[in-house]
Amino acid sequence: MLKEVLQFLKHPVYEPDENRDLGYRITVFVRLLILSLAISIVIGIVIGGLESLVNIDLGQHAMDLLLEQYSLTFIGFLAIVVAPLLEEFFFRGPLVFFKKSSFFKLIFYLFTLAFGFYHITNFEITTTILVLSPLLVAPQLSVGVFLGFIRVRFGLIWAILLHACYNLVLVGPILLLRVLDIPLE
């Protein structure tokens, strides 16, 4: 599956997958979810290691602010429902308008980069954050490729579902720890 995604990344083409079998699509979906999570977690570990090793101050993350200001239900709804819907409509939805265009490859890359770098807003913007931004948004850049892949192959709904499940797996444990009153640090 990773090989197929990497080939798509090298030369993105708007070619929907003709296989409509739900079992097949769920299998591909689960594989993409596992791959995107694994890559994001590895990148997160690298970022955390770099932060500790070089003693970099990344400031307060947006999730910390949300946890201070809003209910867990609201945060969960925002991360698992609202963000996937809005971000997929905005960053992957328009790909359909370029499906027959010779510019599809460029448009795909631009929307993927925009999606990734949009997430730099999760950090307090400082010179350090801007310099490290390619690394800090690398998880979102990588998941953006998987979201774009599934959007082109299976449709926008599948990209929304993948995004929602991805966020659930990453945000869910944080919310659960809060519910159980277990400190995050």
Coordinates of N, CA and C in Angstrom, one line a residue:
M1 N 0.8 -1.2 0.0 CA 0.0 0.0 0.0 C 0.9 1.3 0.0
L2 N 1.9 1.3 0.8 CA 2.8 2.4 0.9 C 3.5 2.7 -0.5
K3 N 3.8 1.6 -1.2 CA 4.4 1.7 -2.5 C 3.5 2.4 -3.5
E4 N 2.2 2.0 -3.4 CA 1.2 2.6 -4.3 C 1.0 4.1 -4.0
V5 N 1.0 4.4 -2.7 CA 0.8 5.9 -2.3 C 2.0 6.7 -2.8
L6 N 3.2 6.1 -2.6 CA 4.5 6.8 -3.1 C 4.5 7.0 -4.6
Q7 N 4.0 6.0 -5.3 CA 3.9 6.1 -6.8 C 2.9 7.2 -7.1
F8 N 1.8 7.2 -6.4 CA 0.8 8.3 -6.6 C 1.4 9.7 -6.3
L9 N 2.2 9.7 -5.3 CA 2.8 11.0 -4.9 C 3.8 11.5 -5.9
K10 N 4.5 10.6 -6.5 CA 5.5 11.0 -7.6 C 4.8 11.5 -8.8
H11 N 3.6 11.0 -9.1 CA 2.8 11.5 -10.3 C 1.3 11.4 -10.0
P12 N 0.8 12.3 -9.2 CA -0.6 12.3 -8.9 C -1.5 12.5 -10.2
V13 N -2.4 11.6 -10.3 CA -3.3 11.6 -11.4 C -4.7 11.3 -10.8
Y14 N -5.7 12.0 -11.3 CA -7.1 11.8 -10.8 C -7.7 10.6 -11.5
E15 N -7.4 9.4 -10.8 CA -8.0 8.2 -11.4 C -8.7 7.4 -10.2
P16 N -10.0 7.6 -10.2 CA -10.8 6.8 -9.2 C -10.6 5.3 -9.3
D17 N -10.6 4.6 -8.2 CA -10.5 3.2 -8.2 C -11.9 2.6 -8.6
E18 N -11.9 1.8 -9.6 CA -13.2 1.2 -10.1 C -13.7 0.1 -9.2
N19 N -12.9 -0.4 -8.3 CA -13.3 -1.5 -7.4 C -14.3 -0.9 -6.3
R20 N -15.5 -1.2 -6.4 CA -16.6 -0.7 -5.5 C -16.9 -1.6 -4.3
D21 N -16.2 -2.7 -4.2 CA -16.4 -3.7 -3.2 C -16.1 -3.0 -1.8
L22 N -17.1 -3.0 -0.9 CA -16.9 -2.4 0.4 C -15.8 -3.0 1.2
G23 N -15.7 -4.3 1.2 CA -14.6 -5.0 1.9 C -13.2 -4.5 1.5
Y24 N -13.1 -4.4 0.1 CA -11.8 -3.9 -0.4 C -11.5 -2.5 0.0
R25 N -12.5 -1.7 -0.1 CA -12.4 -0.3 0.3 C -12.0 -0.1 1.8
I26 N -12.7 -0.9 2.6 CA -12.4 -0.8 4.1 C -11.0 -1.3 4.4
T27 N -10.5 -2.3 3.7 CA -9.2 -2.8 3.8 C -8.2 -1.7 3.5
V28 N -8.4 -1.1 2.3 CA -7.5 0.0 1.9 C -7.5 1.1 2.9
F29 N -8.7 1.5 3.4 CA -8.9 2.5 4.3 C -8.1 2.3 5.6
V30 N -8.3 1.1 6.1 CA -7.6 0.7 7.4 C -6.1 0.7 7.2
R31 N -5.6 0.2 6.1 CA -4.2 0.3 5.8 C -3.6 1.7 5.7
L32 N -4.4 2.6 5.0 CA -4.0 4.0 4.9 C -4.0 4.6 6.3
L33 N -5.0 4.3 7.1 CA -5.1 4.9 8.5 C -3.9 4.4 9.3
I34 N -3.5 3.2 9.3 CA -2.4 2.6 10.0 C -1.1 3.3 9.5
L35 N -0.9 3.3 8.2 CA 0.3 3.9 7.7 C 0.4 5.4 8.0
S36 N -0.6 6.2 7.9 CA -0.6 7.6 8.2 C -0.3 7.8 9.7
L37 N -0.9 7.0 10.5 CA -0.7 7.2 12.0 C 0.8 6.8 12.3
A38 N 1.2 5.7 11.8 CA 2.6 5.2 12.1 C 3.6 6.3 11.7
I39 N 3.5 6.8 10.5 CA 4.4 7.9 10.0 C 4.3 9.1 10.9
S40 N 3.1 9.5 11.2 CA 2.9 10.7 12.0 C 3.5 10.5 13.4
I41 N 3.3 9.3 14.0 CA 3.9 9.0 15.3 C 5.4 9.0 15.3
V42 N 6.0 8.4 14.3 CA 7.4 8.4 14.2 C 8.0 9.9 14.1
I43 N 7.3 10.6 13.2 CA 7.7 12.1 13.1 C 7.6 12.8 14.4
G44 N 6.5 12.5 15.1 CA 6.2 13.1 16.4 C 7.3 12.8 17.4
I45 N 7.7 11.5 17.4 CA 8.8 11.1 18.3 C 10.1 11.8 17.9
V46 N 10.4 12.0 16.7 CA 11.6 12.7 16.2 C 11.5 14.2 16.7
I47 N 10.4 14.8 16.5 CA 10.2 16.2 16.9 C 10.4 16.3 18.5
G48 N 9.8 15.4 19.2 CA 10.0 15.4 20.7 C 11.4 15.2 21.1
G49 N 12.1 14.2 20.4 CA 13.5 14.0 20.7 C 14.3 15.2 20.4
L50 N 14.1 15.8 19.3 CA 14.8 17.0 18.9 C 14.6 18.2 19.9
E51 N 13.3 18.3 20.3 CA 12.9 19.3 21.3 C 13.7 19.1 22.6
S52 N 13.8 17.9 23.0 CA 14.5 17.6 24.3 C 16.0 17.7 24.1
L53 N 16.5 17.2 23.0 CA 18.0 17.1 22.8 C 18.6 18.5 22.6
V54 N 17.9 19.3 21.8 CA 18.5 20.7 21.5 C 17.9 21.7 22.5
N55 N 16.9 21.3 23.3 CA 16.3 22.2 24.3 C 15.6 23.3 23.5
I56 N 14.7 23.0 22.6 CA 14.0 23.9 21.8 C 12.6 24.2 22.5
D57 N 12.3 25.5 22.6 CA 11.0 25.8 23.2 C 10.0 26.0 22.0
L58 N 9.0 25.1 21.9 CA 8.0 25.2 20.8 C 6.8 25.9 21.3
G59 N 6.8 26.4 22.5 CA 5.7 27.2 23.0 C 4.5 26.3 23.3
Q60 N 3.4 27.0 23.6 CA 2.2 26.3 23.9 C 1.4 25.9 22.6
H61 N 1.0 24.6 22.6 CA 0.4 24.1 21.4 C -1.1 24.5 21.5
A62 N -1.8 24.6 20.4 CA -3.2 24.9 20.3 C -4.1 23.9 21.1
M63 N -3.7 22.6 21.2 CA -4.4 21.7 21.9 C -4.4 22.0 23.4
D64 N -3.3 22.5 23.9 CA -3.2 22.9 25.3 C -4.2 24.0 25.6
L65 N -4.2 25.0 24.7 CA -5.2 26.1 24.9 C -6.6 25.6 24.8
L66 N -6.9 24.7 23.9 CA -8.3 24.2 23.8 C -8.7 23.5 25.1
L67 N -7.7 22.7 25.6 CA -8.0 21.9 26.9 C -8.2 22.9 28.1
E68 N -7.6 24.0 28.0 CA -7.8 25.0 29.1 C -9.1 25.7 29.0
Q69 N -9.6 25.9 27.8 CA -10.7 26.8 27.6 C -12.1 26.2 27.3
Y70 N -12.1 24.9 26.8 CA -13.3 24.3 26.3 C -13.6 22.9 26.9
S71 N -14.8 22.5 26.8 CA -15.2 21.2 27.3 C -14.6 20.1 26.5
L72 N -14.4 18.9 27.0 CA -13.9 17.8 26.3 C -14.8 17.4 25.1
T73 N -16.1 17.5 25.4 CA -17.1 17.2 24.3 C -16.9 18.1 23.1
F74 N -16.8 19.4 23.4 CA -16.6 20.4 22.4 C -15.3 20.1 21.6
I75 N -14.2 19.9 22.3 CA -12.9 19.6 21.7 C -13.0 18.4 20.8
G76 N -13.6 17.3 21.3 CA -13.8 16.1 20.5 C -14.6 16.3 19.3
F77 N -15.7 17.1 19.4 CA -16.6 17.4 18.3 C -15.8 18.2 17.2
L78 N -15.0 19.2 17.7 CA -14.2 20.0 16.8 C -13.2 19.2 16.1
A79 N -12.5 18.4 16.8 CA -11.4 17.6 16.2 C -11.8 16.4 15.3
I80 N -12.9 15.8 15.7 CA -13.3 14.6 15.0 C -14.4 14.8 14.0
V81 N -15.2 15.9 14.1 CA -16.2 16.1 13.2 C -16.0 17.4 12.3
V82 N -15.8 18.5 13.0 CA -15.8 19.8 12.3 C -14.5 19.9 11.5
A83 N -13.3 19.7 12.1 CA -12.1 19.9 11.3 C -12.0 19.0 10.1
P84 N -12.3 17.7 10.2 CA -12.3 16.8 9.0 C -13.2 17.3 7.9
L85 N -14.4 17.7 8.3 CA -15.4 18.2 7.3 C -14.9 19.4 6.6
L86 N -14.6 20.4 7.4 CA -14.1 21.7 6.8 C -12.8 21.6 6.0
E87 N -11.8 20.9 6.6 CA -10.5 20.8 6.0 C -10.6 20.0 4.7
E88 N -11.4 18.9 4.7 CA -11.4 18.1 3.5 C -12.2 18.8 2.4
F89 N -13.3 19.5 2.8 CA -14.0 20.3 1.7 C -13.1 21.4 1.1
F90 N -12.3 22.0 2.0 CA -11.4 23.1 1.5 C -10.2 22.6 0.8
F91 N -9.5 21.6 1.4 CA -8.2 21.2 0.8 C -8.2 20.0 -0.1
R92 N -9.2 19.2 -0.1 CA -9.3 18.1 -1.0 C -10.5 18.2 -1.9
G93 N -11.6 18.8 -1.5 CA -12.8 19.0 -2.3 C -12.5 19.5 -3.7
P94 N -11.7 20.6 -3.8 CA -11.5 21.3 -5.1 C -10.7 20.4 -6.1
L95 N -10.1 19.3 -5.7 CA -9.3 18.5 -6.6 C -10.2 18.0 -7.8
V96 N -11.5 17.8 -7.6 CA -12.3 17.3 -8.6 C -12.4 18.3 -9.8
F97 N -12.2 19.6 -9.5 CA -12.3 20.6 -10.6 C -11.1 20.6 -11.5
F98 N -10.1 19.9 -11.1 CA -8.8 19.8 -11.9 C -8.5 18.4 -12.4
K99 N -9.5 17.5 -12.2 CA -9.2 16.1 -12.5 C -8.8 15.9 -14.0
K100 N -9.2 16.7 -14.9 CA -8.8 16.5 -16.3 C -7.8 17.5 -16.7
S101 N -7.3 18.3 -15.8 CA -6.4 19.4 -16.1 C -4.9 18.9 -16.1
S102 N -4.2 19.5 -17.0 CA -2.7 19.2 -17.0 C -2.0 19.7 -15.8
F103 N -2.8 20.6 -15.0 CA -2.2 21.2 -13.8 C -2.6 20.4 -12.5
F104 N -3.2 19.2 -12.7 CA -3.7 18.4 -11.5 C -2.5 18.1 -10.6
K105 N -1.4 17.7 -11.1 CA -0.2 17.4 -10.2 C 0.2 18.6 -9.4
L106 N 0.3 19.8 -10.0 CA 0.7 21.0 -9.3 C -0.4 21.3 -8.3
I107 N -1.7 21.3 -8.6 CA -2.8 21.6 -7.7 C -2.8 20.6 -6.5
F108 N -2.5 19.4 -6.8 CA -2.5 18.4 -5.7 C -1.4 18.7 -4.7
Y109 N -0.2 19.0 -5.2 CA 0.9 19.4 -4.4 C 0.6 20.7 -3.6
L110 N 0.1 21.7 -4.3 CA -0.2 23.0 -3.6 C -1.2 22.8 -2.5
F111 N -2.3 22.0 -2.7 CA -3.3 21.8 -1.7 C -2.7 21.0 -0.5
T112 N -1.9 20.0 -0.9 CA -1.3 19.2 0.2 C -0.3 20.1 1.1
L113 N 0.5 20.9 0.4 CA 1.3 21.8 1.2 C 0.5 22.8 2.0
A114 N -0.5 23.4 1.4 CA -1.4 24.3 2.1 C -2.0 23.7 3.3
F115 N -2.5 22.5 3.2 CA -3.0 21.7 4.3 C -2.0 21.6 5.4
G116 N -0.8 21.1 5.0 CA 0.2 20.9 6.0 C 0.6 22.2 6.7
F117 N 0.9 23.2 6.0 CA 1.4 24.4 6.6 C 0.3 25.2 7.3
Y118 N -1.0 25.0 6.9 CA -2.1 25.6 7.7 C -2.0 25.2 9.1
H119 N -1.5 24.0 9.4 CA -1.4 23.5 10.8 C -0.3 24.2 11.6
I120 N 0.5 25.0 11.0 CA 1.5 25.7 11.8 C 0.8 26.7 12.7
T121 N -0.5 26.9 12.5 CA -1.3 27.8 13.4 C -1.5 27.1 14.7
N122 N -1.2 25.8 14.8 CA -1.3 25.1 16.1 C -0.2 25.6 17.1
F123 N 0.7 26.3 16.6 CA 1.9 26.8 17.4 C 1.8 28.3 17.5
E124 N 2.4 28.8 18.6 CA 2.7 30.2 18.7 C 3.7 30.6 17.7
I125 N 3.5 31.5 16.8 CA 4.4 31.8 15.7 C 5.6 32.7 16.2
T126 N 6.7 32.0 16.2 CA 8.0 32.7 16.5 C 9.0 32.4 15.4
T127 N 10.1 33.0 15.5 CA 11.2 32.7 14.5 C 11.5 31.2 14.5
T128 N 11.7 30.7 15.7 CA 12.0 29.2 15.8 C 11.0 28.4 15.2
I129 N 9.7 28.7 15.4 CA 8.6 27.9 14.9 C 8.6 28.0 13.4
L130 N 8.9 29.2 12.8 CA 8.9 29.3 11.4 C 10.1 28.6 10.7
V131 N 11.2 28.6 11.4 CA 12.4 27.9 10.9 C 12.1 26.4 10.9
L132 N 11.5 25.9 12.0 CA 11.2 24.5 12.1 C 9.9 24.0 11.5
S133 N 9.2 25.0 10.9 CA 7.9 24.6 10.4 C 7.8 23.4 9.4
P134 N 8.8 23.2 8.5 CA 8.7 22.0 7.7 C 8.6 20.7 8.5
L135 N 9.5 20.7 9.6 CA 9.5 19.5 10.5 C 8.2 19.5 11.3
L136 N 7.8 20.6 11.8 CA 6.6 20.6 12.7 C 5.3 20.2 12.0
V137 N 5.2 20.5 10.8 CA 4.0 20.2 10.0 C 4.2 18.9 9.2
A138 N 5.3 18.3 9.3 CA 5.6 17.0 8.6 C 4.5 16.0 8.8
P139 N 4.0 15.8 10.0 CA 2.9 14.8 10.2 C 1.6 15.2 9.4
Q140 N 1.3 16.5 9.3 CA 0.1 16.9 8.5 C 0.4 16.8 7.0
L141 N 1.7 17.1 6.6 CA 2.0 16.9 5.2 C 1.9 15.5 4.8
S142 N 2.4 14.6 5.6 CA 2.3 13.1 5.3 C 0.8 12.7 5.3
V143 N 0.1 13.0 6.3 CA -1.3 12.6 6.3 C -2.1 13.2 5.1
G144 N -1.7 14.4 4.7 CA -2.3 15.1 3.6 C -2.2 14.3 2.3
V145 N -1.0 13.6 2.2 CA -0.8 12.8 1.0 C -1.8 11.6 1.0
F146 N -1.9 11.0 2.2 CA -2.8 9.8 2.3 C -4.3 10.3 2.1
L147 N -4.6 11.4 2.6 CA -6.0 12.0 2.5 C -6.3 12.3 1.0
G148 N -5.3 12.9 0.3 CA -5.4 13.1 -1.1 C -5.5 11.9 -1.9
F149 N -4.8 10.9 -1.6 CA -4.8 9.6 -2.3 C -6.2 9.0 -2.2
I150 N -6.7 8.9 -0.9 CA -8.0 8.2 -0.8 C -9.1 9.1 -1.4
R151 N -9.0 10.4 -1.4 CA -10.0 11.3 -1.9 C -10.1 11.0 -3.4
V152 N -8.9 10.9 -4.1 CA -8.9 10.7 -5.6 C -9.4 9.3 -5.9
R153 N -9.0 8.3 -5.1 CA -9.4 6.9 -5.4 C -10.8 6.6 -5.1
F154 N -11.3 7.0 -3.9 CA -12.6 6.6 -3.4 C -13.6 7.7 -3.3
G155 N -13.2 9.0 -3.2 CA -14.1 10.1 -3.1 C -13.9 10.9 -1.8
L156 N -14.6 12.0 -1.7 CA -14.4 12.9 -0.6 C -14.9 12.4 0.7
I157 N -16.0 11.6 0.7 CA -16.5 11.1 2.0 C -15.4 10.2 2.6
W158 N -14.7 9.4 1.8 CA -13.7 8.5 2.4 C -12.5 9.4 3.0
A159 N -12.2 10.5 2.4 CA -11.2 11.4 2.9 C -11.6 12.0 4.2
I160 N -12.9 12.4 4.3 CA -13.4 12.9 5.6 C -13.4 11.8 6.7
L161 N -13.8 10.6 6.3 CA -13.8 9.5 7.3 C -12.4 9.2 7.8
L162 N -11.4 9.2 6.8 CA -10.0 8.9 7.2 C -9.5 10.0 8.1
H163 N -9.8 11.2 7.8 CA -9.3 12.3 8.6 C -9.9 12.3 10.0
A164 N -11.2 11.9 10.0 CA -11.9 11.8 11.3 C -11.3 10.7 12.2
C165 N -11.1 9.6 11.6 CA -10.5 8.4 12.3 C -9.1 8.8 12.8
Y166 N -8.3 9.4 11.9 CA -6.9 9.8 12.2 C -7.0 10.7 13.5
N167 N -7.8 11.7 13.4 CA -7.9 12.7 14.5 C -8.4 12.0 15.8
L168 N -9.4 11.0 15.7 CA -9.9 10.3 16.8 C -8.8 9.5 17.5
V169 N -8.0 8.8 16.7 CA -6.9 8.0 17.3 C -5.8 8.9 18.0
L170 N -5.6 10.1 17.4 CA -4.6 11.0 18.0 C -5.1 11.8 19.2
V171 N -6.3 12.3 19.1 CA -6.9 13.2 20.1 C -7.7 12.4 21.1
G172 N -8.3 11.3 20.8 CA -9.0 10.5 21.7 C -8.3 10.1 23.0
P173 N -7.1 9.6 22.9 CA -6.4 9.3 24.2 C -6.1 10.6 25.1
I174 N -5.9 11.7 24.5 CA -5.7 12.9 25.3 C -7.0 13.2 26.0
L175 N -8.1 13.2 25.3 CA -9.4 13.4 25.9 C -9.7 12.4 27.0
L176 N -9.4 11.1 26.7 CA -9.7 10.1 27.7 C -8.8 10.3 29.0
L177 N -7.6 10.7 28.8 CA -6.7 10.9 30.0 C -7.3 12.1 30.8
R178 N -7.9 13.1 30.1 CA -8.5 14.2 30.8 C -9.7 13.8 31.6
V179 N -10.5 12.9 30.9 CA -11.8 12.4 31.6 C -11.4 11.6 32.8
L180 N -10.3 10.8 32.7 CA -9.9 10.0 33.8 C -9.0 10.8 34.8
D181 N -8.8 12.1 34.5 CA -8.0 13.0 35.4 C -6.6 12.5 35.6
I182 N -6.0 12.0 34.5 CA -4.6 11.6 34.5 C -3.8 12.7 33.8
P183 N -2.8 13.2 34.5 CA -2.0 14.3 33.9 C -1.3 13.8 32.6
L184 N -1.2 14.7 31.6 CA -0.6 14.5 30.3 C 0.9 14.5 30.4
E185 N 1.5 15.1 31.4 CA 3.0 15.2 31.5 C 3.6 14.3 32.5

